Amino acid sequence: MPVQASFKINWTKKGKASETVPGKSYEDMFKFFQKKNAARQEWGKFSTERPKLSFKPAKGEPLTEVVLDIGYTITLPSWGGASSASKAGKEAWDKMMKALEKHEDNHRLILLEQCAIFGEKIAAEKDLTLKRLGELFAQFPKDIKAAQDKYDDATMHGEKEGVFLPAPDKVK
């Protein structure tokens, strides 16, 4: 009778980090993001840890259990000058941050979806071998990257979802 391996995800990290935005004025903050744009740097960042697998039995086949260890960190900007910005400047900052938080959380949801799809592929295998697990696992990071890139391309890294700041002369 064919053996079906169970699949489990072990979240090794669900982290949050921040990047300090220098400057006290809206103009200073805006220039910081202009420099990021010029350097093609993202305003927020979703990063995953290198995935690892463990499985049972440790020796012999077919495999009966597969555990995926993976984690992530969402890094968002933090600007101390927001509280002293003009009303329009603070509203523009808050609106951008809300959109950026949602955009980065969507990257988290894409990772969850890709992990679930990987688990479905494991569960669909009958009499899973180490060789086949290795093939599926080699494709897994490529699938994550493709899904994340597709999302960023469709949203222009969140710009189409509201991740932008009006020029300083528009928020006075």
C-alpha atoms as one frame of an Amber mdcrd trajectory, in Angstrom:
protein
   0.000   0.000   0.000   1.487   3.420  -0.968   2.703   5.682   1.821   1.775
   9.351   1.894   4.085  11.714   3.775   2.624  14.235   6.197   3.707  17.874
   5.894   4.155  20.513   8.556   5.485  24.091   8.585   7.662  25.220  11.480
   7.779  29.037  11.525  11.267  29.854  12.765  10.704  33.606  12.700   7.819
  36.029  12.208   9.836  39.189  12.587   9.396  42.901  12.257  12.176  45.425
  11.828  12.432  49.093  11.053  14.680  51.346   9.042  15.117  54.845  10.430
  14.264  57.620   8.006  16.546  60.595   8.700  15.420  64.198   8.887  12.833
  66.146  10.778  11.051  67.803   7.859   8.803  66.338   5.192  11.329  67.597
   2.626  14.172  65.656   4.304  12.068  62.503   4.449  10.983  62.926   0.821
  14.633  63.288  -0.284  15.496  60.067   1.555  12.909  58.158  -0.483  14.002
  59.898  -3.710  17.511  58.545  -3.056  16.085  55.072  -2.445  14.215  55.315
  -5.751  17.354  56.453  -7.597  19.247  53.473  -6.147  16.314  51.163  -7.005
  15.869  50.270  -3.343  12.513  49.240  -1.951  10.823  51.371   0.697   9.813
  48.331   2.719  11.255  44.849   2.600   9.881  41.370   2.988  12.653  38.839
   3.447  12.558  35.123   4.082  15.062  33.004   5.909  16.709  30.204   3.992
  14.249  27.291   4.152  15.356  23.964   5.636  13.791  20.527   5.655  13.714
  17.707   8.110  12.052  14.375   7.514  11.307  10.953   8.910  12.527   8.345
   8.821  16.090   9.664   9.098  17.240   6.603   7.141  15.245   4.614   4.645
  12.340   5.316   2.368   9.557   6.083   1.746   9.490   9.290   3.772   6.558
   9.536   6.153   6.933  13.076   7.483   8.371  16.313   6.075   8.840  19.483
   8.123   9.632  22.801   6.455  11.490  25.313   8.637  11.059  28.848   7.321
  10.757  32.356   8.673  10.422  35.915   7.514  11.002  39.533   8.491   9.032
  42.589   7.399  11.095  45.782   7.495   9.264  49.099   7.360  10.522  52.675
   7.512  10.182  54.688  10.709  10.238  58.492  10.587  10.491  60.397  13.850
   9.594  63.657  12.117   6.023  62.574  11.365   4.686  64.062  14.601   6.077
  67.507  13.780   5.073  67.486  10.097   2.277  69.658   8.790  -1.198  68.122
   8.917  -1.054  67.401   5.179   2.498  66.001   5.492   1.534  63.672   8.333
  -1.572  62.526   6.440   0.558  61.792   3.339   3.067  59.826   5.467   0.324
  57.873   7.262  -1.458  57.054   4.000   1.787  55.819   2.406   2.686  53.751
   5.482  -0.744  52.113   5.596  -0.395  51.145   1.917   3.190  49.936   2.444
   2.213  47.816   5.459  -0.565  46.198   3.400   1.816  45.635   0.469   4.437
  43.934   2.652   1.742  41.860   4.378   0.617  40.686   0.938   4.176  39.404
   0.428   3.725  37.443   3.673   0.468  35.978   2.353   2.214  34.972  -0.884
   4.829  33.107   1.177   2.066  31.326   3.118   0.404  30.336  -0.144   3.658
  29.040  -1.629   4.370  27.007   1.510   0.874  25.488   1.285   1.397  24.649
  -2.396   4.734  23.008  -1.528   2.947  20.979   1.156   0.289  19.910  -1.356
   3.032  18.700  -3.701   4.585  16.662  -0.865   1.203  15.180   0.105   0.422
  14.277  -3.512   3.495  12.066  -3.762   3.107   8.365  -3.136   6.115   6.667
  -1.538   8.130   9.919  -1.381  11.851   9.406  -1.929  14.740  11.639  -0.869
  15.524  12.249  -4.528  11.985  13.430  -5.285  11.878  15.556  -2.127  15.153
  17.157  -3.234  13.681  17.971  -6.645  10.566  19.547  -5.127  12.629  21.471
  -2.571  15.018  22.794  -5.232  12.026  24.308  -7.062  10.426  25.769  -3.923
  12.549  28.975  -3.570  12.202  29.592  -7.319   8.409  29.369  -7.014   8.427
  31.819  -4.087  10.594  34.298  -5.998   8.449  34.026  -9.135   5.235  34.675
  -7.158   6.766  37.607  -5.247   8.223  39.139  -8.428   4.887  38.760 -10.239
   3.160  40.656  -7.430   5.773  43.430  -7.353   5.644  43.764 -11.140   1.826
  43.976 -11.115   1.815  46.626  -8.360   4.996  48.504  -9.334   6.378  47.544
  -5.887   3.227  48.887  -4.269   3.006  52.202  -6.098  -0.276  51.163  -7.761
  -1.577  50.347  -4.255  -0.781  53.794  -2.818   2.868  53.422  -1.818   3.994
  56.880  -2.897   4.533  60.314  -1.407   3.388  63.607  -2.900   6.118  66.162
  -3.573   6.768  68.547  -0.665   5.101  71.493  -2.453   1.850  69.464  -2.592
   1.570  68.950   1.186   2.033  72.471   2.589
